[in-house]
Coordinates of C-alpha atoms in Angstrom, one line a residue:
X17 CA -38.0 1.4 -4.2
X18 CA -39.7 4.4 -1.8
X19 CA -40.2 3.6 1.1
X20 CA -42.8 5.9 3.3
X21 CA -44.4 6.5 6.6
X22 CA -48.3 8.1 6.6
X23 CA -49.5 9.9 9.6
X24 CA -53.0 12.1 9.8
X25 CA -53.3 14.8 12.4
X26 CA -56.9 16.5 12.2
X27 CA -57.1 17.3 8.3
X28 CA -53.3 17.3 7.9
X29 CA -52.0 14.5 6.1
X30 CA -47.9 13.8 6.6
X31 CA -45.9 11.3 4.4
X32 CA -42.4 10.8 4.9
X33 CA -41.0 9.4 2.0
X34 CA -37.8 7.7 1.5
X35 CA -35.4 6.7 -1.5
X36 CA -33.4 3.7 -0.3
X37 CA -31.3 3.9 -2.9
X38 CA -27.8 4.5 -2.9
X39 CA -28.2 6.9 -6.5
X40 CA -30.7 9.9 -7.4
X41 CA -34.5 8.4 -7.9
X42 CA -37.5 10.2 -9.6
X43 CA -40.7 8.8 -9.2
X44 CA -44.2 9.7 -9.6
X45 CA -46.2 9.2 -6.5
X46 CA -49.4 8.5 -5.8
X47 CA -51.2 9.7 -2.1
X48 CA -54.9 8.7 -0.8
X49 CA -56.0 12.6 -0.7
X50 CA -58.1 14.8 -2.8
X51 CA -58.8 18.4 -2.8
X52 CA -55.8 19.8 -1.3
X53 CA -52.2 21.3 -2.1
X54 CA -49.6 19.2 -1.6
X55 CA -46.1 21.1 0.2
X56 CA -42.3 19.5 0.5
X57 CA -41.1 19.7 3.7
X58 CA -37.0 18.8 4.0
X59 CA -35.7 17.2 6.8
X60 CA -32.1 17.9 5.5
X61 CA -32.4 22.1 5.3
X62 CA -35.9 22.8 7.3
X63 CA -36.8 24.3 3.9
X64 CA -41.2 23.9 3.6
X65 CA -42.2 25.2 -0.4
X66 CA -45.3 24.5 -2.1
X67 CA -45.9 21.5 -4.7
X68 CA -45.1 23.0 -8.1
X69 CA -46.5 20.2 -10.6
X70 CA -48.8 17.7 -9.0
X71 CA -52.1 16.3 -10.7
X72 CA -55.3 15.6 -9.1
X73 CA -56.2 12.3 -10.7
X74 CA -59.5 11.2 -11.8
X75 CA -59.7 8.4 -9.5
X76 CA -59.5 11.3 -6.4
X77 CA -56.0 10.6 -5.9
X78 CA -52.9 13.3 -6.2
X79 CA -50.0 12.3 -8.2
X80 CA -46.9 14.3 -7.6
X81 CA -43.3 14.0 -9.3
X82 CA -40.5 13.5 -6.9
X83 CA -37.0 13.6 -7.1
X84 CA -34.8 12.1 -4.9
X85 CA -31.1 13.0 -3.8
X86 CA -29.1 9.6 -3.0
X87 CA -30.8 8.3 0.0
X88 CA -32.7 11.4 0.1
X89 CA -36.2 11.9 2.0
X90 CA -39.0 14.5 1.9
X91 CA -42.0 15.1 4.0
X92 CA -44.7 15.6 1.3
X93 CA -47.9 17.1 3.7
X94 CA -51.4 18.2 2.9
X95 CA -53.1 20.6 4.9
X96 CA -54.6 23.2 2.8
X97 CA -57.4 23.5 0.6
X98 CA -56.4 23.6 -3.2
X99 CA -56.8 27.3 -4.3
X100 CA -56.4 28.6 -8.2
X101 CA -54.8 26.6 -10.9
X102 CA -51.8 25.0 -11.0
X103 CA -49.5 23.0 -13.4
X104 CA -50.1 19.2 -13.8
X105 CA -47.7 18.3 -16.4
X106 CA -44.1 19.3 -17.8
X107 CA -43.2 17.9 -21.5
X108 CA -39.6 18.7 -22.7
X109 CA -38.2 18.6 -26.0
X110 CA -34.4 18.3 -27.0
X111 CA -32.5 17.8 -30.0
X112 CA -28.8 16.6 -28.4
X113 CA -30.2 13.5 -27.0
X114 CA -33.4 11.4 -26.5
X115 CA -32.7 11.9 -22.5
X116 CA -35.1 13.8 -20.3
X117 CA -34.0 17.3 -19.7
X118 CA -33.4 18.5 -16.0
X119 CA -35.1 21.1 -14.7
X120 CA -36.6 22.5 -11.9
X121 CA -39.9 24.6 -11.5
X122 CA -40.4 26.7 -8.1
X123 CA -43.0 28.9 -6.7
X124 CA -42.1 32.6 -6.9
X125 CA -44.1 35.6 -5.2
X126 CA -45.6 36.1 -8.6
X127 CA -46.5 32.4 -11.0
X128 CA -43.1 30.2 -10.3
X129 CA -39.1 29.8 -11.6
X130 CA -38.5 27.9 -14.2
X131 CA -34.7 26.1 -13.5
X132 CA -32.8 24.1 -16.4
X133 CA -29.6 23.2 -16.4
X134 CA -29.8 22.3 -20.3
X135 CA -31.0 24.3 -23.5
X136 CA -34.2 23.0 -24.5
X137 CA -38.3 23.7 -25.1
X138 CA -40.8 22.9 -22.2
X139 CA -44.5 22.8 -22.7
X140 CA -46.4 23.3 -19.3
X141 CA -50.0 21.8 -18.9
X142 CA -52.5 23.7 -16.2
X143 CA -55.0 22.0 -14.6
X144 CA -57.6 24.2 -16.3
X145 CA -56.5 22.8 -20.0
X146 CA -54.2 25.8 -20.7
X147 CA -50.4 25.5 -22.0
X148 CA -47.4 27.4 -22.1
X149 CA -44.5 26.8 -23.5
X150 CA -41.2 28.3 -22.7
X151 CA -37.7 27.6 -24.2
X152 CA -33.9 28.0 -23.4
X153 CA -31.5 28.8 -26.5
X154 CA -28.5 28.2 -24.3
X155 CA -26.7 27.2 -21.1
X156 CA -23.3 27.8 -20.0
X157 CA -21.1 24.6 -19.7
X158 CA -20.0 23.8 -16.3
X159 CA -16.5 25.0 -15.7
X160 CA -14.2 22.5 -14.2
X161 CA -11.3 23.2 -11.1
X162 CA -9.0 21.2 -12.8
X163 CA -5.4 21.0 -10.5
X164 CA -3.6 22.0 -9.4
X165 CA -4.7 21.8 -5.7
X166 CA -2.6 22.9 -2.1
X167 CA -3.1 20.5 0.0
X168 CA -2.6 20.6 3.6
X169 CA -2.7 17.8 6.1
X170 CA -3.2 18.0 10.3
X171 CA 0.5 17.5 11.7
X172 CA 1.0 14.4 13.3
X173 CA -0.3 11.7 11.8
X174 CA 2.1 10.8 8.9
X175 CA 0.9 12.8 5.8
X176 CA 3.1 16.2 4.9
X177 CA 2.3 19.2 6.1
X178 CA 1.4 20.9 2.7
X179 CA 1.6 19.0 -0.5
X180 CA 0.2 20.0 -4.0
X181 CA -2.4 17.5 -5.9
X182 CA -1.9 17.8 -9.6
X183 CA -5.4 16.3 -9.7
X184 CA -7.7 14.9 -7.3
X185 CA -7.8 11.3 -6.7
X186 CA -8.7 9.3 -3.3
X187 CA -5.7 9.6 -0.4
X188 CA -5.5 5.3 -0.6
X189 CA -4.3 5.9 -4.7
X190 CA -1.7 8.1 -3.5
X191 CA 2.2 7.1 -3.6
X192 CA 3.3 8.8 -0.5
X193 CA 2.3 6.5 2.4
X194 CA 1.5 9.2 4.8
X195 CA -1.5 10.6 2.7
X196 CA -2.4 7.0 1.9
X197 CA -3.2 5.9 5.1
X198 CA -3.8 9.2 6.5
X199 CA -7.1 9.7 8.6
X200 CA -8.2 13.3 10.0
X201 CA -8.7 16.9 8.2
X202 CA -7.1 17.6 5.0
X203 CA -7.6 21.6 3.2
X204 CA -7.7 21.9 -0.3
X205 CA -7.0 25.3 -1.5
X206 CA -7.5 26.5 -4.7
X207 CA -7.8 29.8 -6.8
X208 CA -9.4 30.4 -9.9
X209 CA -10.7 32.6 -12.7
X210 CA -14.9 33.0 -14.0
X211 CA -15.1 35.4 -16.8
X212 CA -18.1 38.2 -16.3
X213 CA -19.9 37.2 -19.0
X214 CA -20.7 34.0 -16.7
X215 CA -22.4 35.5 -14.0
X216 CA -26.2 37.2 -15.0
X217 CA -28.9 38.3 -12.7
X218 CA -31.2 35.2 -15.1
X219 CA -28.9 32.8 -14.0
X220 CA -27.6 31.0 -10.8
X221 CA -24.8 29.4 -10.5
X222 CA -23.7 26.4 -8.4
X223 CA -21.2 24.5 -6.6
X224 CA -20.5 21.4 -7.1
X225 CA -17.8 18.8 -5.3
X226 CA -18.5 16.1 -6.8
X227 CA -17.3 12.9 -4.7
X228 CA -16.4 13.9 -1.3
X229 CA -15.3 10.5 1.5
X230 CA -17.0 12.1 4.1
X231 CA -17.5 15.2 4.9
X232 CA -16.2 19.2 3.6
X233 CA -16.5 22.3 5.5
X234 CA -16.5 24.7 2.1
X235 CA -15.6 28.5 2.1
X236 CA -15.7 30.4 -1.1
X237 CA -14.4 34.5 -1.1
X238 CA -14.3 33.9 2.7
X239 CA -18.1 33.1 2.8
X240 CA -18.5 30.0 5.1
X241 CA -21.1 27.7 2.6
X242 CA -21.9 25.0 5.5
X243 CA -20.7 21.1 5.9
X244 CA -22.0 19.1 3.2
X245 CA -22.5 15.5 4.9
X246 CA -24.2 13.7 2.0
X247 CA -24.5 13.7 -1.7
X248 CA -25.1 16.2 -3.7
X249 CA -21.9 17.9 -2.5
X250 CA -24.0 20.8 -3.8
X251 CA -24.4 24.7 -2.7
X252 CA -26.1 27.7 -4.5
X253 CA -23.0 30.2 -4.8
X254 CA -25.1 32.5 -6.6
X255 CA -24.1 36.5 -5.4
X256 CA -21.1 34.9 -3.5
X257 CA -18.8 33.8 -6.8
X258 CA -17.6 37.0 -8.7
X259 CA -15.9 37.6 -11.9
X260 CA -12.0 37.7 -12.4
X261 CA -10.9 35.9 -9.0
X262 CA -12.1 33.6 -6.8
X263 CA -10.6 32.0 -3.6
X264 CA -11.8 28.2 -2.4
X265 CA -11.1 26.2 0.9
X266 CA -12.2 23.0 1.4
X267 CA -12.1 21.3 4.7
X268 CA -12.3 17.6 4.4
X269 CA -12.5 14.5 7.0
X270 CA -12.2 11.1 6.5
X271 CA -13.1 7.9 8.8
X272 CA -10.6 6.1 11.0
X273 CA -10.1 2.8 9.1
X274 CA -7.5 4.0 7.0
X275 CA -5.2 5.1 9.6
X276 CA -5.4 2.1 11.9
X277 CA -4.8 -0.2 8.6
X278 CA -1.8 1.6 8.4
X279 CA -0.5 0.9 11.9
X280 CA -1.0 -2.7 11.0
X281 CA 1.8 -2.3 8.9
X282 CA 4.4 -1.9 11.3
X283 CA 5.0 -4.6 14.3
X284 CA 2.3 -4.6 17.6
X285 CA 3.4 -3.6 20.8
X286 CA 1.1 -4.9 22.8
X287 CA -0.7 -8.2 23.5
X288 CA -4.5 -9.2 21.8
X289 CA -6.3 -12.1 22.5
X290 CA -7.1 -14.1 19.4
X291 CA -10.8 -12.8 19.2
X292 CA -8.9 -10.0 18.6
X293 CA -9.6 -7.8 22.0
X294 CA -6.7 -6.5 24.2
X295 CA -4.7 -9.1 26.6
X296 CA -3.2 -6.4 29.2
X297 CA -2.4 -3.0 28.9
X298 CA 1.0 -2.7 27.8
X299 CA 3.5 -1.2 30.3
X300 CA 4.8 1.6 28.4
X301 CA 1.3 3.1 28.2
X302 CA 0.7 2.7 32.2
X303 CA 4.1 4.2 32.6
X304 CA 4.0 6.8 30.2
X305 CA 7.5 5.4 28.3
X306 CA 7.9 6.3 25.1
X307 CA 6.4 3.7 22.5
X308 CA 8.1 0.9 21.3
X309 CA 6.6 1.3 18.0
X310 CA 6.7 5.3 17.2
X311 CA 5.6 4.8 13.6
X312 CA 1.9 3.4 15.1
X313 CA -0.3 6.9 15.8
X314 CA -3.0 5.0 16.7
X315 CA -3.7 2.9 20.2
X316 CA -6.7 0.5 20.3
X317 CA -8.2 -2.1 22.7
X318 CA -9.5 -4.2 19.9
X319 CA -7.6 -5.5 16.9
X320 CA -10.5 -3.9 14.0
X321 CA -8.6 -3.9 11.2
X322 CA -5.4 -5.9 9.5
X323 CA -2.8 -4.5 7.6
X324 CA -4.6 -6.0 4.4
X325 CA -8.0 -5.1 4.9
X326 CA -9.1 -2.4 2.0
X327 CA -8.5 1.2 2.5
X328 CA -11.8 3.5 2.2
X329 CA -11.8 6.1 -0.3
X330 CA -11.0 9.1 1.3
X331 CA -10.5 12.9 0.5
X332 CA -12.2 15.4 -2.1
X333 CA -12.4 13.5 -5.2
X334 CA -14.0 15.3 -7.5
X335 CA -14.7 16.4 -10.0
X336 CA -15.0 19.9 -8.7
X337 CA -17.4 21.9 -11.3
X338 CA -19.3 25.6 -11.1
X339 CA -22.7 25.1 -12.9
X340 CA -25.1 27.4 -14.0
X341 CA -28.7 27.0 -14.6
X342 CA -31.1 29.8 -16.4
X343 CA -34.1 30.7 -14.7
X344 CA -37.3 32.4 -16.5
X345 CA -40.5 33.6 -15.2
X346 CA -44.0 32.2 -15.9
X347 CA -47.1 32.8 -15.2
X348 CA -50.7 30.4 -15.8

């Protein structure tokens, strides 16, 4: 289910195309154009790269293969001429299991990158008729941060200060009732071994989170990585991870629902209407008394939540994993 949005400005033709599912999507689409090369445009990173694989149909139309993150979008824009061949078609061959290998193919200064993440044979189709085939013998396995994790919670709002997390698993699953209701910034800390044989100038490696409820601020070897906002929790670490020893922070924030649940646990002290909005402000706020109710961190003027209502998932969750993918270079 793509969704997508056509604009023409002089010869320029701009799709913005959506996946409006909640899960990764590939797709082959089909665009109303002939006679030029088709570019990705990302409204996530700014990053622009030329089409790798796209085939001019016979009909006049250009098919191209997309692949979607959750949710994910691309701006797929035609505004130059077709020049020189190009590949049309990717067939893969595997003997572990009768699913589709992943890869990736890129365009390089010289022919393109060829990106898989699994051993396996490839046979490229060009435009012009010509193949080329290409295989990978092996792949390193993912390695997996297993725990155990520090953890360190903001002060103030009921979770411990620093805790350790055998293994990762949503704050609402957790038995102290600090973390389980906690809302704000949690650090995860954690430091871990890749042997050198791991890291090759063929390969690159990546980063992987896994499930993060919402949003990480990530730091490997002191290198700031960015905030990951949406799935993939995903970031090239290539020339940043380093044999023996490496050092990993991640920041993590969850929503506000979980917190104000947990107030609901402990007596009000002050008045709602039964629609659920606030009756008066209570006197120990105008006054600036101390609260009632200390074990309530939260102060609302609408009752949003009850002490039932279902906590979100919160924290990293995992599994966090360093992948590596082998790259090769072609040429038509």
């Amino acid at each position: 289910k793509l969704n997508y949005i056509h604009r023409r400005s002089g010869e320029t033709d701009y799709y913005f195309v959506a996946n409006s599912e909640e899960r990764p999507v590939e797709a082959k689409a089909v665009f109303r154009v002939s006679g030029r090369q088709p570019e990705l445009w990302y409204p996530d990173t700014g990053r622009i790269e030329p089409c790798s694989v796209y085939n001019e149909r016979d009909d006049g139309q250009i098919e191209v293969p997309l692949r979607f993150d959750p949710a994910g979008s691309v701006f797929v824009v035609f505004r130059q001429k077709r020049a020189g061949d190009h590949i049309i078609d990717v067939k893969t061959v595997r003997t572990t299991t009768t699913q589709p290998l992943s890869f990736k193919i890129a365009s390089a200064t010289s022919g393109y990158d060829f990106i898989t993440t699994e051993p396996g044979s490839f046979t490229l189709t060009a435009a012009s008729g010509k193949k080329t085939s290409i295989s990978f013998e092996s792949v390193p396995a993912p390695v997996v941060l297993a725990g155990p994790w520090d953890v360190s919670f903001a002060p103030g709002w009921g979770a411990p200060e620093h805790t350790v997390f055998d293994k990762l698993i949503s704050w609402p699953e957790h038995s102290d009732l600090g973390i389980k209701y906690f809302s704000g910034t949690a650090v995860y800390k954690k430091t871990f071994s890749i042997p050198a044989d791991y890291i090759s100038k063929d390969r690159k490696l990546f980063l992987d989170l896994g499930d993060v409820q919402v949003i990480a601020d990530v730091t490997l070897n002191g290198k700031n990585l960015g905030i990951f906002w949406k799935p993939p929790f995903r970031a090239d670490i290539s020339g940043i991870m380093k044999s023996g020893e490496n050092t990993l922070e991640v920041k993590v924030v969850n929503l506000w629902p979980n917190r104000l649940i947990g107030d609901e646990q402990f007596p009000d002290d002050c008045k709602f209407e039964p629609a659920g909005n606030i009756k008066q402000w209570p006197t120990w706020l105008t006054n600036g008394l101390p609260r009632p109710e200390p074990r309530r961190l939260t102060f609302t003027t609408w009752k949003h939540w009850k002490k039932d209502d279902k906590l979100l998932p919160s924290g990293l969750i995992g599994p966090v994993t360093i992948q590596a993918t082998e790259v090769k270079k072609i040429e038509l």
